[in-house]
PDB file of N, CA and C in Angstrom:
ATOM      1  N   UNK U  19      -6.485 133.001  44.211  1.00  0.00           N
ATOM      2  CA  UNK U  19      -5.282 132.209  44.368  1.00  0.00           C
ATOM      3  C   UNK U  19      -4.117 133.171  44.520  1.00  0.00           C
ATOM      4  N   UNK U  20      -3.354 132.999  45.582  1.00  0.00           N
ATOM      5  CA  UNK U  20      -2.158 133.808  45.798  1.00  0.00           C
ATOM      6  C   UNK U  20      -0.938 132.976  45.417  1.00  0.00           C
ATOM      7  N   UNK U  21       0.028 133.627  44.776  1.00  0.00           N
ATOM      8  CA  UNK U  21       1.255 132.955  44.350  1.00  0.00           C
ATOM      9  C   UNK U  21       2.444 133.623  45.026  1.00  0.00           C
ATOM     10  N   UNK U  22       3.325 132.797  45.583  1.00  0.00           N
ATOM     11  CA  UNK U  22       4.462 133.307  46.336  1.00  0.00           C
ATOM     12  C   UNK U  22       5.776 132.775  45.781  1.00  0.00           C
ATOM     13  N   UNK U  23       6.789 133.604  45.821  1.00  0.00           N
ATOM     14  CA  UNK U  23       8.158 133.205  45.499  1.00  0.00           C
ATOM     15  C   UNK U  23       8.998 133.485  46.734  1.00  0.00           C
ATOM     16  N   UNK U  24       9.602 132.453  47.283  1.00  0.00           N
ATOM     17  CA  UNK U  24      10.411 132.585  48.497  1.00  0.00           C
ATOM     18  C   UNK U  24       9.683 133.363  49.596  1.00  0.00           C
ATOM     19  N   UNK U  25       8.399 133.074  49.754  1.00  0.00           N
ATOM     20  CA  UNK U  25       7.604 133.687  50.813  1.00  0.00           C
ATOM     21  C   UNK U  25       7.078 135.082  50.511  1.00  0.00           C
ATOM     22  N   UNK U  26       7.402 135.626  49.358  1.00  0.00           N
ATOM     23  CA  UNK U  26       6.937 136.968  48.988  1.00  0.00           C
ATOM     24  C   UNK U  26       5.787 136.855  47.993  1.00  0.00           C
ATOM     25  N   UNK U  27       4.733 137.639  48.218  1.00  0.00           N
ATOM     26  CA  UNK U  27       3.564 137.591  47.327  1.00  0.00           C
ATOM     27  C   UNK U  27       3.925 138.128  45.950  1.00  0.00           C
ATOM     28  N   UNK U  28       3.798 137.282  44.945  1.00  0.00           N
ATOM     29  CA  UNK U  28       4.062 137.668  43.563  1.00  0.00           C
ATOM     30  C   UNK U  28       2.801 138.199  42.898  1.00  0.00           C
ATOM     31  N   UNK U  29       1.680 137.500  43.115  1.00  0.00           N
ATOM     32  CA  UNK U  29       0.432 137.872  42.434  1.00  0.00           C
ATOM     33  C   UNK U  29      -0.739 137.196  43.135  1.00  0.00           C
ATOM     34  N   UNK U  30      -1.868 137.859  43.149  1.00  0.00           N
ATOM     35  CA  UNK U  30      -3.088 137.289  43.699  1.00  0.00           C
ATOM     36  C   UNK U  30      -4.238 137.608  42.757  1.00  0.00           C
ATOM     37  N   UNK U  31      -5.089 136.639  42.528  1.00  0.00           N
ATOM     38  CA  UNK U  31      -6.192 136.818  41.586  1.00  0.00           C
ATOM     39  C   UNK U  31      -7.356 135.920  41.984  1.00  0.00           C
ATOM     40  N   UNK U  32      -8.575 136.398  41.791  1.00  0.00           N
ATOM     41  CA  UNK U  32      -9.785 135.599  42.060  1.00  0.00           C
ATOM     42  C   UNK U  32     -10.381 135.139  40.745  1.00  0.00           C
ATOM     43  N   UNK U  33     -10.886 133.925  40.757  1.00  0.00           N
ATOM     44  CA  UNK U  33     -11.538 133.367  39.582  1.00  0.00           C
ATOM     45  C   UNK U  33     -12.988 133.073  39.941  1.00  0.00           C
ATOM     46  N   UNK U  34     -13.910 133.565  39.135  1.00  0.00           N
ATOM     47  CA  UNK U  34     -15.339 133.442  39.419  1.00  0.00           C
ATOM     48  C   UNK U  34     -15.890 132.064  39.055  1.00  0.00           C
ATOM     49  N   UNK U  35     -15.192 131.353  38.170  1.00  0.00           N
ATOM     50  CA  UNK U  35     -15.694 130.056  37.722  1.00  0.00           C
ATOM     51  C   UNK U  35     -14.530 129.105  37.472  1.00  0.00           C
ATOM     52  N   UNK U  36     -14.783 127.818  37.516  1.00  0.00           N
ATOM     53  CA  UNK U  36     -13.718 126.846  37.246  1.00  0.00           C
ATOM     54  C   UNK U  36     -13.250 126.955  35.795  1.00  0.00           C
ATOM     55  N   UNK U  37     -11.958 126.919  35.601  1.00  0.00           N
ATOM     56  CA  UNK U  37     -11.389 126.928  34.255  1.00  0.00           C
ATOM     57  C   UNK U  37      -9.903 126.628  34.346  1.00  0.00           C
ATOM     58  N   UNK U  38      -9.306 126.311  33.208  1.00  0.00           N
ATOM     59  CA  UNK U  38      -7.866 126.061  33.166  1.00  0.00           C
ATOM     60  C   UNK U  38      -7.134 127.390  33.063  1.00  0.00           C
ATOM     61  N   UNK U  39      -6.107 127.565  33.871  1.00  0.00           N
ATOM     62  CA  UNK U  39      -5.352 128.820  33.922  1.00  0.00           C
ATOM     63  C   UNK U  39      -3.885 128.527  33.650  1.00  0.00           C
ATOM     64  N   UNK U  40      -3.270 129.340  32.819  1.00  0.00           N
ATOM     65  CA  UNK U  40      -1.820 129.312  32.629  1.00  0.00           C
ATOM     66  C   UNK U  40      -1.303 130.613  33.221  1.00  0.00           C
ATOM     67  N   UNK U  41      -0.442 130.511  34.210  1.00  0.00           N
ATOM     68  CA  UNK U  41       0.086 131.699  34.879  1.00  0.00           C
ATOM     69  C   UNK U  41       1.597 131.723  34.718  1.00  0.00           C
ATOM     70  N   UNK U  42       2.109 132.837  34.209  1.00  0.00           N
ATOM     71  CA  UNK U  42       3.551 132.995  34.051  1.00  0.00           C
ATOM     72  C   UNK U  42       3.890 134.463  34.287  1.00  0.00           C
ATOM     73  N   UNK U  43       4.851 134.724  35.157  1.00  0.00           N
ATOM     74  CA  UNK U  43       5.252 136.096  35.475  1.00  0.00           C
ATOM     75  C   UNK U  43       6.757 136.161  35.655  1.00  0.00           C
ATOM     76  N   UNK U  44       7.324 137.300  35.321  1.00  0.00           N
ATOM     77  CA  UNK U  44       8.743 137.540  35.591  1.00  0.00           C
ATOM     78  C   UNK U  44       8.916 137.792  37.087  1.00  0.00           C
ATOM     79  N   UNK U  45      10.024 137.319  37.626  1.00  0.00           N
ATOM     80  CA  UNK U  45      10.345 137.514  39.040  1.00  0.00           C
ATOM     81  C   UNK U  45      11.619 138.351  39.111  1.00  0.00           C
ATOM     82  N   UNK U  46      11.590 139.375  39.937  1.00  0.00           N
ATOM     83  CA  UNK U  46      12.759 140.240  40.090  1.00  0.00           C
ATOM     84  C   UNK U  46      13.954 139.423  40.598  1.00  0.00           C
ATOM     85  N   UNK U  47      15.130 139.706  40.079  1.00  0.00           N
ATOM     86  CA  UNK U  47      16.342 138.967  40.472  1.00  0.00           C
ATOM     87  C   UNK U  47      16.579 138.990  41.977  1.00  0.00           C
ATOM     88  N   UNK U  48      16.280 140.115  42.617  1.00  0.00           N
ATOM     89  CA  UNK U  48      16.551 140.211  44.058  1.00  0.00           C
ATOM     90  C   UNK U  48      15.592 139.377  44.898  1.00  0.00           C
ATOM     91  N   UNK U  49      14.563 138.795  44.289  1.00  0.00           N
ATOM     92  CA  UNK U  49      13.658 137.880  44.996  1.00  0.00           C
ATOM     93  C   UNK U  49      14.232 136.466  45.026  1.00  0.00           C
ATOM     94  N   UNK U  50      15.199 136.181  44.159  1.00  0.00           N
ATOM     95  CA  UNK U  50      15.725 134.829  44.008  1.00  0.00           C
ATOM     96  C   UNK U  50      17.043 134.654  44.748  1.00  0.00           C
ATOM     97  N   UNK U  51      17.294 133.414  45.176  1.00  0.00           N
ATOM     98  CA  UNK U  51      18.524 133.055  45.878  1.00  0.00           C
ATOM     99  C   UNK U  51      19.448 132.313  44.921  1.00  0.00           C
ATOM    100  N   UNK U  52      20.722 132.309  45.228  1.00  0.00           N
ATOM    101  CA  UNK U  52      21.696 131.598  44.407  1.00  0.00           C
ATOM    102  C   UNK U  52      21.471 130.089  44.447  1.00  0.00           C
ATOM    103  N   UNK U  53      20.949 129.571  45.543  1.00  0.00           N
ATOM    104  CA  UNK U  53      20.723 128.130  45.683  1.00  0.00           C
ATOM    105  C   UNK U  53      19.284 127.744  45.440  1.00  0.00           C
ATOM    106  N   UNK U  54      18.638 127.249  46.459  1.00  0.00           N
ATOM    107  CA  UNK U  54      17.264 126.753  46.368  1.00  0.00           C
ATOM    108  C   UNK U  54      16.262 127.896  46.467  1.00  0.00           C
ATOM    109  N   UNK U  55      15.241 127.857  45.606  1.00  0.00           N
ATOM    110  CA  UNK U  55      14.147 128.821  45.633  1.00  0.00           C
ATOM    111  C   UNK U  55      12.843 128.061  45.785  1.00  0.00           C
ATOM    112  N   UNK U  56      11.833 128.717  46.334  1.00  0.00           N
ATOM    113  CA  UNK U  56      10.544 128.045  46.497  1.00  0.00           C
ATOM    114  C   UNK U  56       9.433 128.843  45.822  1.00  0.00           C
ATOM    115  N   UNK U  57       8.493 128.104  45.276  1.00  0.00           N
ATOM    116  CA  UNK U  57       7.286 128.676  44.691  1.00  0.00           C
ATOM    117  C   UNK U  57       6.112 128.023  45.404  1.00  0.00           C
ATOM    118  N   UNK U  58       5.113 128.818  45.789  1.00  0.00           N
ATOM    119  CA  UNK U  58       3.961 128.279  46.517  1.00  0.00           C
ATOM    120  C   UNK U  58       2.679 128.945  46.040  1.00  0.00           C
ATOM    121  N   UNK U  59       1.584 128.232  46.201  1.00  0.00           N
ATOM    122  CA  UNK U  59       0.267 128.792  45.909  1.00  0.00           C
ATOM    123  C   UNK U  59      -0.638 128.580  47.110  1.00  0.00           C
ATOM    124  N   UNK U  60      -1.555 129.513  47.315  1.00  0.00           N
ATOM    125  CA  UNK U  60      -2.551 129.400  48.382  1.00  0.00           C
ATOM    126  C   UNK U  60      -3.916 129.751  47.800  1.00  0.00           C
ATOM    127  N   UNK U  61      -4.843 128.806  47.775  1.00  0.00           N
ATOM    128  CA  UNK U  61      -6.199 129.124  47.311  1.00  0.00           C
ATOM    129  C   UNK U  61      -6.905 130.008  48.338  1.00  0.00           C
ATOM    130  N   UNK U  62      -7.736 130.918  47.853  1.00  0.00           N
ATOM    131  CA  UNK U  62      -8.446 131.818  48.771  1.00  0.00           C
ATOM    132  C   UNK U  62      -9.736 131.217  49.302  1.00  0.00           C
ATOM    133  N   UNK U  63     -10.204 130.164  48.676  1.00  0.00           N
ATOM    134  CA  UNK U  63     -11.411 129.497  49.170  1.00  0.00           C
ATOM    135  C   UNK U  63     -11.383 128.038  48.728  1.00  0.00           C
ATOM    136  N   UNK U  64     -12.128 127.225  49.425  1.00  0.00           N
ATOM    137  CA  UNK U  64     -12.175 125.797  49.132  1.00  0.00           C
ATOM    138  C   UNK U  64     -13.626 125.334  49.121  1.00  0.00           C
ATOM    139  N   UNK U  65     -13.837 124.146  48.591  1.00  0.00           N
ATOM    140  CA  UNK U  65     -15.154 123.510  48.609  1.00  0.00           C
ATOM    141  C   UNK U  65     -15.072 122.342  49.578  1.00  0.00           C
ATOM    142  N   UNK U  66     -16.008 122.257  50.487  1.00  0.00           N
ATOM    143  CA  UNK U  66     -16.060 121.142  51.430  1.00  0.00           C
ATOM    144  C   UNK U  66     -17.239 120.255  51.061  1.00  0.00           C
ATOM    145  N   UNK U  67     -16.931 119.032  50.699  1.00  0.00           N
ATOM    146  CA  UNK U  67     -17.958 118.086  50.278  1.00  0.00           C
ATOM    147  C   UNK U  67     -18.904 117.798  51.446  1.00  0.00           C
ATOM    148  N   UNK U  68     -20.216 118.015  51.259  1.00  0.00           N
ATOM    149  CA  UNK U  68     -21.154 117.781  52.349  1.00  0.00           C
ATOM    150  C   UNK U  68     -21.274 116.300  52.736  1.00  0.00           C
ATOM    151  N   UNK U  69     -20.975 115.407  51.798  1.00  0.00           N
ATOM    152  CA  UNK U  69     -21.111 113.979  52.080  1.00  0.00           C
ATOM    153  C   UNK U  69     -20.035 113.428  52.996  1.00  0.00           C
ATOM    154  N   UNK U  70     -18.773 113.744  52.693  1.00  0.00           N
ATOM    155  CA  UNK U  70     -17.680 113.152  53.466  1.00  0.00           C
ATOM    156  C   UNK U  70     -16.716 114.182  54.069  1.00  0.00           C
ATOM    157  N   UNK U  71     -16.972 115.470  53.852  1.00  0.00           N
ATOM    158  CA  UNK U  71     -16.145 116.515  54.452  1.00  0.00           C
ATOM    159  C   UNK U  71     -14.799 116.734  53.794  1.00  0.00           C
ATOM    160  N   UNK U  72     -14.579 116.097  52.643  1.00  0.00           N
ATOM    161  CA  UNK U  72     -13.313 116.262  51.930  1.00  0.00           C
ATOM    162  C   UNK U  72     -13.198 117.698  51.434  1.00  0.00           C
ATOM    163  N   UNK U  73     -12.016 118.280  51.616  1.00  0.00           N
ATOM    164  CA  UNK U  73     -11.758 119.655  51.186  1.00  0.00           C
ATOM    165  C   UNK U  73     -11.141 119.623  49.790  1.00  0.00           C
ATOM    166  N   UNK U  74     -11.769 120.331  48.846  1.00  0.00           N
ATOM    167  CA  UNK U  74     -11.304 120.387  47.459  1.00  0.00           C
ATOM    168  C   UNK U  74     -11.022 121.834  47.084  1.00  0.00           C
ATOM    169  N   UNK U  75     -10.052 122.036  46.183  1.00  0.00           N
ATOM    170  CA  UNK U  75      -9.743 123.402  45.794  1.00  0.00           C
ATOM    171  C   UNK U  75      -9.319 123.497  44.336  1.00  0.00           C
ATOM    172  N   UNK U  76      -8.114 123.062  44.018  1.00  0.00           N
ATOM    173  CA  UNK U  76      -7.633 123.190  42.654  1.00  0.00           C
ATOM    174  C   UNK U  76      -6.777 122.004  42.277  1.00  0.00           C
ATOM    175  N   UNK U  77      -6.565 121.845  40.980  1.00  0.00           N
ATOM    176  CA  UNK U  77      -5.697 120.802  40.456  1.00  0.00           C
ATOM    177  C   UNK U  77      -4.468 121.497  39.890  1.00  0.00           C
ATOM    178  N   UNK U  78      -3.320 121.171  40.424  1.00  0.00           N
ATOM    179  CA  UNK U  78      -2.072 121.761  39.963  1.00  0.00           C
ATOM    180  C   UNK U  78      -1.401 120.785  39.009  1.00  0.00           C
ATOM    181  N   UNK U  79      -1.241 121.199  37.741  1.00  0.00           N
ATOM    182  CA  UNK U  79      -0.625 120.324  36.742  1.00  0.00           C
ATOM    183  C   UNK U  79       0.890 120.421  36.765  1.00  0.00           C
ATOM    184  N   UNK U  80       1.421 121.610  36.902  1.00  0.00           N
ATOM    185  CA  UNK U  80       2.865 121.785  36.965  1.00  0.00           C
ATOM    186  C   UNK U  80       3.188 123.139  37.563  1.00  0.00           C
ATOM    187  N   UNK U  81       4.421 123.237  38.093  1.00  0.00           N
ATOM    188  CA  UNK U  81       4.833 124.472  38.718  1.00  0.00           C
ATOM    189  C   UNK U  81       6.345 124.489  38.756  1.00  0.00           C
ATOM    190  N   UNK U  82       6.939 125.645  38.497  1.00  0.00           N
ATOM    191  CA  UNK U  82       8.397 125.705  38.547  1.00  0.00           C
ATOM    192  C   UNK U  82       8.935 127.007  37.994  1.00  0.00           C
ATOM    193  N   UNK U  83      10.215 127.016  37.760  1.00  0.00           N
ATOM    194  CA  UNK U  83      10.910 128.192  37.253  1.00  0.00           C
ATOM    195  C   UNK U  83      11.416 127.931  35.838  1.00  0.00           C
ATOM    196  N   UNK U  84      11.400 128.967  35.016  1.00  0.00           N
ATOM    197  CA  UNK U  84      11.987 128.890  33.672  1.00  0.00           C
ATOM    198  C   UNK U  84      12.904 130.093  33.496  1.00  0.00           C
ATOM    199  N   UNK U  85      13.843 129.949  32.616  1.00  0.00           N
ATOM    200  CA  UNK U  85      14.755 131.062  32.340  1.00  0.00           C
ATOM    201  C   UNK U  85      14.283 131.860  31.170  1.00  0.00           C
TER     202      UNK U  85
END
């Protein structure tokens, strides 16, 4: 799973098995804007259901910025 702040890669990590993950990292001030900022995640692999072709990856419970 790759994590991005305003389009810049913050961290990338692979997980060998399904589990609950809590991810929190400091972001350099120069990566942030005075107004709107964006946080994004990109899974590195997905599961495609053989029965109906539905693409599954991860469950995101919450995401955002804290001070």
